[in-house]
mmCIF file of C-alpha atoms in Angstrom:
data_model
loop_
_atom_site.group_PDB
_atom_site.id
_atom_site.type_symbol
_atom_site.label_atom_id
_atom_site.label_comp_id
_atom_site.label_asym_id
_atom_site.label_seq_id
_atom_site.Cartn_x
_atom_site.Cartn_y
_atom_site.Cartn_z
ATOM 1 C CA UNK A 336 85.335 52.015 63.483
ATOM 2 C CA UNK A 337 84.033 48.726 64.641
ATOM 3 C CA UNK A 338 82.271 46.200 62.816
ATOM 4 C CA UNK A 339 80.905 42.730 63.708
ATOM 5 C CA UNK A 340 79.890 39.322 61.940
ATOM 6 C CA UNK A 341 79.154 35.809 62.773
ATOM 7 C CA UNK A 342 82.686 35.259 62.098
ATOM 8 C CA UNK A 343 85.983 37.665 61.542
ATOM 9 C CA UNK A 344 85.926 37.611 57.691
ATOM 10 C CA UNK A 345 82.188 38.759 57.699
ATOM 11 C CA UNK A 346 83.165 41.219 60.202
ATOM 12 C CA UNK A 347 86.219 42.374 58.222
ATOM 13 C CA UNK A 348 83.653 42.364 54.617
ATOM 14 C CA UNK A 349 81.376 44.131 56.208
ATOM 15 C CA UNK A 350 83.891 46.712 57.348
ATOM 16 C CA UNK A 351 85.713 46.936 54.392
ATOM 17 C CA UNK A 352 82.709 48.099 51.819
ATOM 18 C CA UNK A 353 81.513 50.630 54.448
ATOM 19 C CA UNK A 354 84.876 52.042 54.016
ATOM 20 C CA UNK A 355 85.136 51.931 50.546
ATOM 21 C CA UNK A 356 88.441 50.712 50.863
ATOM 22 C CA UNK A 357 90.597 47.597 50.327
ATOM 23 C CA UNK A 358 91.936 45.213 52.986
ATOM 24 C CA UNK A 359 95.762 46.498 51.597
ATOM 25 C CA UNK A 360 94.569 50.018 52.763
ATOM 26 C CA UNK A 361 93.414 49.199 55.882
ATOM 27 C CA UNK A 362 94.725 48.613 59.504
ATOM 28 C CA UNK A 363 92.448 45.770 60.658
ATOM 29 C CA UNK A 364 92.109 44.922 64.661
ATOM 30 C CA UNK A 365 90.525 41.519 66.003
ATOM 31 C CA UNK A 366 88.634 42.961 69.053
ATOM 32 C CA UNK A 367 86.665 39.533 69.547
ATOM 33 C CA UNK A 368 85.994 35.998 67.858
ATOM 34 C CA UNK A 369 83.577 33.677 68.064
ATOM 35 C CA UNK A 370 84.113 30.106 69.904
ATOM 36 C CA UNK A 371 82.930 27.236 68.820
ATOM 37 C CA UNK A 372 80.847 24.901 70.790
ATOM 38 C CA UNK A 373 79.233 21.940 70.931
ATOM 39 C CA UNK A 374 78.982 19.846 67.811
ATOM 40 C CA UNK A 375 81.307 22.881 66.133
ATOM 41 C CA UNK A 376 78.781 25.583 66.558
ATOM 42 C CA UNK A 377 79.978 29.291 66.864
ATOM 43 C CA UNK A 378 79.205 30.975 70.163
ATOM 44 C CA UNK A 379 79.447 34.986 70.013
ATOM 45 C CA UNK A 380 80.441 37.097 67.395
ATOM 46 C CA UNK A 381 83.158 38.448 65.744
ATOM 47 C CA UNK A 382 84.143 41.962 66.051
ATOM 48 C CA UNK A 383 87.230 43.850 64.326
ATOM 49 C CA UNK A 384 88.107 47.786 63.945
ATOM 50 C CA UNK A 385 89.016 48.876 60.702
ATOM 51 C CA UNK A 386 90.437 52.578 59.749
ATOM 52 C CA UNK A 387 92.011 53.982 57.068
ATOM 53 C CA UNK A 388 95.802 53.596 56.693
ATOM 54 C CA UNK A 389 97.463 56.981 56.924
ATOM 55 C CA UNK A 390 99.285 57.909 53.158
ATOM 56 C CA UNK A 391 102.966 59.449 54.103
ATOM 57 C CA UNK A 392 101.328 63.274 52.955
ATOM 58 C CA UNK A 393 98.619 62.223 55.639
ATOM 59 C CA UNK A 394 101.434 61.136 58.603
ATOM 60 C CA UNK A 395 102.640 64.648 57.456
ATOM 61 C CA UNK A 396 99.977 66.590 57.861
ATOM 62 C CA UNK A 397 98.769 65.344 61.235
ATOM 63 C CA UNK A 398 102.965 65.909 62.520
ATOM 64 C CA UNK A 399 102.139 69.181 61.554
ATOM 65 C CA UNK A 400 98.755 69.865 63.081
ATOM 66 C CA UNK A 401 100.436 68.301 66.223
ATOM 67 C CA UNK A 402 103.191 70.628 65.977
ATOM 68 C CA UNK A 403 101.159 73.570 65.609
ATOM 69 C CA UNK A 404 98.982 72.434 68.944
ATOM 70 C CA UNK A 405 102.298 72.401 71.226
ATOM 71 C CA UNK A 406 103.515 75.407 70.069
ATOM 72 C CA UNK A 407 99.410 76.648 70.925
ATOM 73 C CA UNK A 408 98.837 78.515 67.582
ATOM 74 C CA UNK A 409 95.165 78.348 66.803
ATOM 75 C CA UNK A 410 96.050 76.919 63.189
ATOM 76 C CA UNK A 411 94.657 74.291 60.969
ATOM 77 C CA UNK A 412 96.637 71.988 59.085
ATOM 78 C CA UNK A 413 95.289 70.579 55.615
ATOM 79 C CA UNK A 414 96.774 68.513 52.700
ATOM 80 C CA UNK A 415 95.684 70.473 49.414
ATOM 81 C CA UNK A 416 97.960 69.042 47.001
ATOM 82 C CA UNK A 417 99.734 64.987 47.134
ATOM 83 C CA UNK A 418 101.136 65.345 43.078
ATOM 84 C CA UNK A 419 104.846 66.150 42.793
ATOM 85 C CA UNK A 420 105.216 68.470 45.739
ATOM 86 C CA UNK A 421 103.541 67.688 48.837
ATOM 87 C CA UNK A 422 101.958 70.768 49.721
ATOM 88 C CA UNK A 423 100.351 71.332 53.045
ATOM 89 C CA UNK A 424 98.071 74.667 54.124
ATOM 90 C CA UNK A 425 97.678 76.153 56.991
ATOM 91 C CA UNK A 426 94.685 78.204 57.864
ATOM 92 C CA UNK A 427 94.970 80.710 60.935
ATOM 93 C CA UNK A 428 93.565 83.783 61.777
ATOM 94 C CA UNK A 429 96.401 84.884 62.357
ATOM 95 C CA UNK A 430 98.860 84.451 60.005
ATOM 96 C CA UNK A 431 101.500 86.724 61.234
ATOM 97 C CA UNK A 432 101.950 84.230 63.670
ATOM 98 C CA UNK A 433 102.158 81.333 61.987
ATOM 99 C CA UNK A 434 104.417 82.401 58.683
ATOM 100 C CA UNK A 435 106.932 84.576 61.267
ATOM 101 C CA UNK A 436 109.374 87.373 60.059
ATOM 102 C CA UNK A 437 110.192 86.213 56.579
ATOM 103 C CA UNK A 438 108.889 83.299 56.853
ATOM 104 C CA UNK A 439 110.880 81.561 59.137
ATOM 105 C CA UNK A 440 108.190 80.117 61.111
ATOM 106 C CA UNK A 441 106.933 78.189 57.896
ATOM 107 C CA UNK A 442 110.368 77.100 56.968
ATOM 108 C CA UNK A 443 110.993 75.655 60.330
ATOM 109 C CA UNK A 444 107.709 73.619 60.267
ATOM 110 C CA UNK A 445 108.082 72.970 56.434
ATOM 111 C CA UNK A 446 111.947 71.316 57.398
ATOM 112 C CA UNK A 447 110.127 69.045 60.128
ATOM 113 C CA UNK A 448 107.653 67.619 57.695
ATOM 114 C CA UNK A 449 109.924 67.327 54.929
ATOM 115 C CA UNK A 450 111.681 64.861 57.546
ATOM 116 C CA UNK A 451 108.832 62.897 58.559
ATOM 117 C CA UNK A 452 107.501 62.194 55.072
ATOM 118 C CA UNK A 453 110.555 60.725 53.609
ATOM 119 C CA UNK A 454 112.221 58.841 56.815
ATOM 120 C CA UNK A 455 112.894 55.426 54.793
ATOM 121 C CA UNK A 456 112.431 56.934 51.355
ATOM 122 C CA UNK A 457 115.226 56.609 48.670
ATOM 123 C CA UNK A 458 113.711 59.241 46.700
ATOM 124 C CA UNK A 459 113.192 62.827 48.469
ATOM 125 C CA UNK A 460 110.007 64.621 47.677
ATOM 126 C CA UNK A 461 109.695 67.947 48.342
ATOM 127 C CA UNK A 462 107.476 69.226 50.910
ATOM 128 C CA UNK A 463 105.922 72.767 50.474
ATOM 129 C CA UNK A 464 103.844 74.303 54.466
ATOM 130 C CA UNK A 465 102.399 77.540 52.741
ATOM 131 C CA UNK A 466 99.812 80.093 54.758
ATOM 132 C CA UNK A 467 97.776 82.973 52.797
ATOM 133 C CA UNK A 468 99.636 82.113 50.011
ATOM 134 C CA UNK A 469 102.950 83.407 51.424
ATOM 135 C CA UNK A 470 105.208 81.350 49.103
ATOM 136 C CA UNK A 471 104.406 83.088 45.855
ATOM 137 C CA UNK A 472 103.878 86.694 46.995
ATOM 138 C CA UNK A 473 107.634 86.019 48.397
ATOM 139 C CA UNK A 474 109.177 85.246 45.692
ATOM 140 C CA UNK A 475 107.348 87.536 43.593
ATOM 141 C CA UNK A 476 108.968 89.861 46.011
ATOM 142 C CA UNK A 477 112.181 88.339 45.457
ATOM 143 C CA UNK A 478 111.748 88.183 41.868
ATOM 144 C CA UNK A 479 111.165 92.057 41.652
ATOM 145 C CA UNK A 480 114.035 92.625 44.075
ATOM 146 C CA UNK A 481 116.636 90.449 41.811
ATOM 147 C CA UNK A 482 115.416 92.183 38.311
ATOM 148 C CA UNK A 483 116.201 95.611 40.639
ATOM 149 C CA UNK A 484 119.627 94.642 41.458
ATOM 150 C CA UNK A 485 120.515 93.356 38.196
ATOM 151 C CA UNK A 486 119.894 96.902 37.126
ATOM 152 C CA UNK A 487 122.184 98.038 39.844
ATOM 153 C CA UNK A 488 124.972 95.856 39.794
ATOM 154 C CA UNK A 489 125.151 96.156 36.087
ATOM 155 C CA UNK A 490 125.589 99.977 36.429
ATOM 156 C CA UNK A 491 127.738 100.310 38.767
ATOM 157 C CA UNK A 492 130.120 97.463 37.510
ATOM 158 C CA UNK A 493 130.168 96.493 41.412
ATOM 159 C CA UNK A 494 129.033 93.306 42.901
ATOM 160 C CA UNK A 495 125.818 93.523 45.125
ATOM 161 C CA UNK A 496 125.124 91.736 48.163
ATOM 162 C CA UNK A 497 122.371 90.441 49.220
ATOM 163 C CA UNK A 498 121.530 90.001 52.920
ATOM 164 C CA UNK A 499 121.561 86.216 54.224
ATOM 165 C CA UNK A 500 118.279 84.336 52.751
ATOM 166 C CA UNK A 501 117.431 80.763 53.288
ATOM 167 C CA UNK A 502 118.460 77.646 50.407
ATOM 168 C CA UNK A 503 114.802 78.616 49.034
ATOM 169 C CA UNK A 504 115.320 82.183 48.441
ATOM 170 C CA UNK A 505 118.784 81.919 47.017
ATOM 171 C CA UNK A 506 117.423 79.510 44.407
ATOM 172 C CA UNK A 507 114.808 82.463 43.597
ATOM 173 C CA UNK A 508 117.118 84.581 43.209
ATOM 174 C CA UNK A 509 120.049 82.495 41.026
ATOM 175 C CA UNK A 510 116.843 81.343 38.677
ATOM 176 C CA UNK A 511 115.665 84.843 38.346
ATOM 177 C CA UNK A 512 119.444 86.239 36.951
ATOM 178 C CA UNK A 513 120.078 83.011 34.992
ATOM 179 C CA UNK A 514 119.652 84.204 31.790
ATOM 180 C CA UNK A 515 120.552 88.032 32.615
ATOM 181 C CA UNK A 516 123.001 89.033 29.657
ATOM 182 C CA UNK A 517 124.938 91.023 32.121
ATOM 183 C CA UNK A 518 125.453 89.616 35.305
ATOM 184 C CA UNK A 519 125.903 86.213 37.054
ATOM 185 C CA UNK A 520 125.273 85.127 40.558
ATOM 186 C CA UNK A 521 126.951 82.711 43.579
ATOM 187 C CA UNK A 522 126.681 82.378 47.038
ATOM 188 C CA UNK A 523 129.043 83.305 49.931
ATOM 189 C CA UNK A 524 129.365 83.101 53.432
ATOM 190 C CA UNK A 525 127.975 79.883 55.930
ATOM 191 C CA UNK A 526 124.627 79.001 57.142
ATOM 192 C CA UNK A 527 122.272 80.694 58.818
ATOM 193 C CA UNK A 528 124.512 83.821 57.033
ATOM 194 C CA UNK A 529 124.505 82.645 53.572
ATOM 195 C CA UNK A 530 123.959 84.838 51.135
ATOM 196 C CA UNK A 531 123.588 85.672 46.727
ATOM 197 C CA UNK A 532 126.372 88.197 45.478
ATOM 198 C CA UNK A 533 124.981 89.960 41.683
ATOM 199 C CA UNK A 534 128.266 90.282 39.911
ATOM 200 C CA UNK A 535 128.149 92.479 36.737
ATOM 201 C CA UNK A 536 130.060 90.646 33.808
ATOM 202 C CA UNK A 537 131.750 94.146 33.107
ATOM 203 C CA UNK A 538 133.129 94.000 36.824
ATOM 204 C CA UNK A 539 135.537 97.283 37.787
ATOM 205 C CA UNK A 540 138.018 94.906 39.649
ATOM 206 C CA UNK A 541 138.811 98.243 41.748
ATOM 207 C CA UNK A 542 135.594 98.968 43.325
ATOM 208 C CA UNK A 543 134.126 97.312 46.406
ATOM 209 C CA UNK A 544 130.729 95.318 46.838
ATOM 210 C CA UNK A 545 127.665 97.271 47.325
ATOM 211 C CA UNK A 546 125.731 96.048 50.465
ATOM 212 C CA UNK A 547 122.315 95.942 49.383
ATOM 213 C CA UNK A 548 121.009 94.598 52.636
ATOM 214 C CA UNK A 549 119.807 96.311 55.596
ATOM 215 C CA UNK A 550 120.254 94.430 58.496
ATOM 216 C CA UNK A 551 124.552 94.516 58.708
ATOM 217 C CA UNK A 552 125.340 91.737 55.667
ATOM 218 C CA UNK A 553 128.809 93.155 55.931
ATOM 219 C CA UNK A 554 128.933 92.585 59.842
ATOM 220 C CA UNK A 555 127.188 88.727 59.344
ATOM 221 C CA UNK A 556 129.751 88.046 56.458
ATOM 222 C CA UNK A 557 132.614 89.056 59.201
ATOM 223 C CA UNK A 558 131.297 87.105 61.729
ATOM 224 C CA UNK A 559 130.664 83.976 59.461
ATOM 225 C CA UNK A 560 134.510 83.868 58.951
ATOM 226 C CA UNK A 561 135.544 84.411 62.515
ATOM 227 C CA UNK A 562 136.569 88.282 62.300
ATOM 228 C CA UNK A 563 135.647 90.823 64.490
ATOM 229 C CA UNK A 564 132.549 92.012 66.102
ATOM 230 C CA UNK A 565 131.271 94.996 66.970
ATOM 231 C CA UNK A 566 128.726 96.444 69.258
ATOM 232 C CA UNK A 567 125.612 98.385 67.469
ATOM 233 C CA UNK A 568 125.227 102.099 68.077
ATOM 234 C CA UNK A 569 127.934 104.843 67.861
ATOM 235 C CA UNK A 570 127.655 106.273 71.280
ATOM 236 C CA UNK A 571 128.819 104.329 74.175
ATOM 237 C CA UNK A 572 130.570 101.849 71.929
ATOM 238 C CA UNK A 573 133.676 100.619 73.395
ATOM 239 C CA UNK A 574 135.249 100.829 70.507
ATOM 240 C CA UNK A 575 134.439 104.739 69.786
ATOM 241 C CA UNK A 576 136.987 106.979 70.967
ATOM 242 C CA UNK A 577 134.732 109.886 71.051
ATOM 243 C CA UNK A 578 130.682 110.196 72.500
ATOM 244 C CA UNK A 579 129.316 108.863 76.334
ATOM 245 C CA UNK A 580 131.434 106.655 77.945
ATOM 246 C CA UNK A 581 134.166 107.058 75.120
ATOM 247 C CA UNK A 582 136.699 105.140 76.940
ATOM 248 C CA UNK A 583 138.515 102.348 74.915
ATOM 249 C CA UNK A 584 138.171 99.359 76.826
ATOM 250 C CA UNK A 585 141.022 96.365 76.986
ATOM 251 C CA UNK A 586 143.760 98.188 75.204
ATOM 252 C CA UNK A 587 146.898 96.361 74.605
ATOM 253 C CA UNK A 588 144.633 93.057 74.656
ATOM 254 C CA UNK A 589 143.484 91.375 71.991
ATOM 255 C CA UNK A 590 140.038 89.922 71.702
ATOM 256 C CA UNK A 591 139.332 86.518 71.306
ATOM 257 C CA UNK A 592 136.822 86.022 68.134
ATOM 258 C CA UNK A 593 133.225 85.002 69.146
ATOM 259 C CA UNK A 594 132.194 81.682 67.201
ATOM 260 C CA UNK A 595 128.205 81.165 67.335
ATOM 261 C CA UNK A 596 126.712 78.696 65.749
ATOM 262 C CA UNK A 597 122.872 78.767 64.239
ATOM 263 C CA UNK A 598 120.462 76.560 63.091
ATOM 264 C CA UNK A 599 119.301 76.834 59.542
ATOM 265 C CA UNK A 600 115.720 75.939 58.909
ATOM 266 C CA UNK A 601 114.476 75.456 55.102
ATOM 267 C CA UNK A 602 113.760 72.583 52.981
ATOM 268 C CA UNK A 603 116.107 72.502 50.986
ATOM 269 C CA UNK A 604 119.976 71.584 51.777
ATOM 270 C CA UNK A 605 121.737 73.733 48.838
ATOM 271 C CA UNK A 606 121.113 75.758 45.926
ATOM 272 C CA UNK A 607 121.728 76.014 42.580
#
């Protein structure tokens, strides 16, 4: 906004009690001065802009809301808490969109302005990008899911896997077990195919981990550690002697591992 004055520290005065704000807070512009002319008399007037200095949860939130206008998702982005966390809302209509399968629209955003907010900063604090409340029903979720397996693992005295999960989810999970009288948790494997294994204290050394995920943990983990991979489906697979097309492909040669390498976005960069 832009304020005038017979001189610049009228101008910036005035400016400063319309703001309600103090000349630390604000980002203060000469536009135009006064000159002086004969016999020292002022000719003109003095005119300054004066806004608001942006707080680093405020630089956040607009990185955001100019994040979410490239990638053209009609969201809005707004600051609704600045204590420990800095957490940031988004409103959208729809939300599918915007949180993305398991959330991995949010975390991506939620890495970006954890960045922005603490370039320069000795201390990290923790950035939070949360839509419909997505964050807690998740980890209820989780919660629910880890108090399951607990069950499961303890009974069969076999380790369960879990299927990869970002930093965030992990840390649901080991908090949830902490105090669990019969099992303990780590995690295995290499980003973006990290993931918790539930091992039962009374552990039958014998039997092999239960897979409790559903989208081919046991493939990921193989993968993650350079071993084979094989193509999805039974029929038609190269490797299948029997079935359509039941040819084996390339025998006698040996096939060079695939390495790929993926991009994990969360928030935080381990877990407990």
């Amino acid at each position: 906004m832009e304020f005038t004055g017979k001189t610049v520290e009228e101008a910036k005065a005035l400016g400063l009690e319309k703001l309600g704000i103090t000349e630390e807070k604000a980002e203060i512009t000469v536009i135009e001065e006064p000159v002086k002319g004969l016999f020292g008399r002022l000719k003109g007037k003095a005119v300054v802009s004066i806004k608001r200095k942006e707080t680093d949860a405020e630089r956040a939130v607009n990185f955001v809301q100019g994040i979410l206008d490239i990638m053209e998702m009609s969201a809005d982005a707004m600051l609704t808490s600045e204590g420990d966390n800095t957490v940031i809302t988004l409103e959208s209509k729809d939300s599918s969109q915007v949180i993305g399968y398991r959330g991995e629209v949010l975390d991506a955003i939620q890495t970006l302005a954890g960045a922005v907010l603490n370039i320069g900063k000795k201390e990290y604090k923790k950035v939070v990008v949360d839509c419909e409340n997505y964050r807690d029903r998740r980890e209820d979720t989780l919660i629910k899911l880890a108090k399951k397996l607990e069950e499961k693992a303890t009974e069969m005295r076999r380790e369960v896997v879990l299927e990869p999960m970002s930093p965030f989810e992990r840390r649901i999970i080991h908090t949830a077990l902490s105090d669990s009288q019969t099992v303990t948790t780590k995690s295995d494997g290499k980003e973006p195919n990290r993931y918790v294994v539930i091992v039962p204290n009374d552990k039958d050394e014998f039997a092999k981990p239960y897979n409790a995920g559903r989208n081919g943990n046991d493939r990921n983990r193989r993968d993650s550690r350079g071993g084979k991979k094989f193509d999805k489906g039974g029929r038609g697979n190269k490797f299948n002697k029997g079935g359509r097309g039941g040819q084996r492909s390339g025998m006698g040669e040996k096939k060079k591992s695939t390495i790929s390498f993926g991009t994990y976005l969360g928030n935080s960069l381990k877990d407990n």
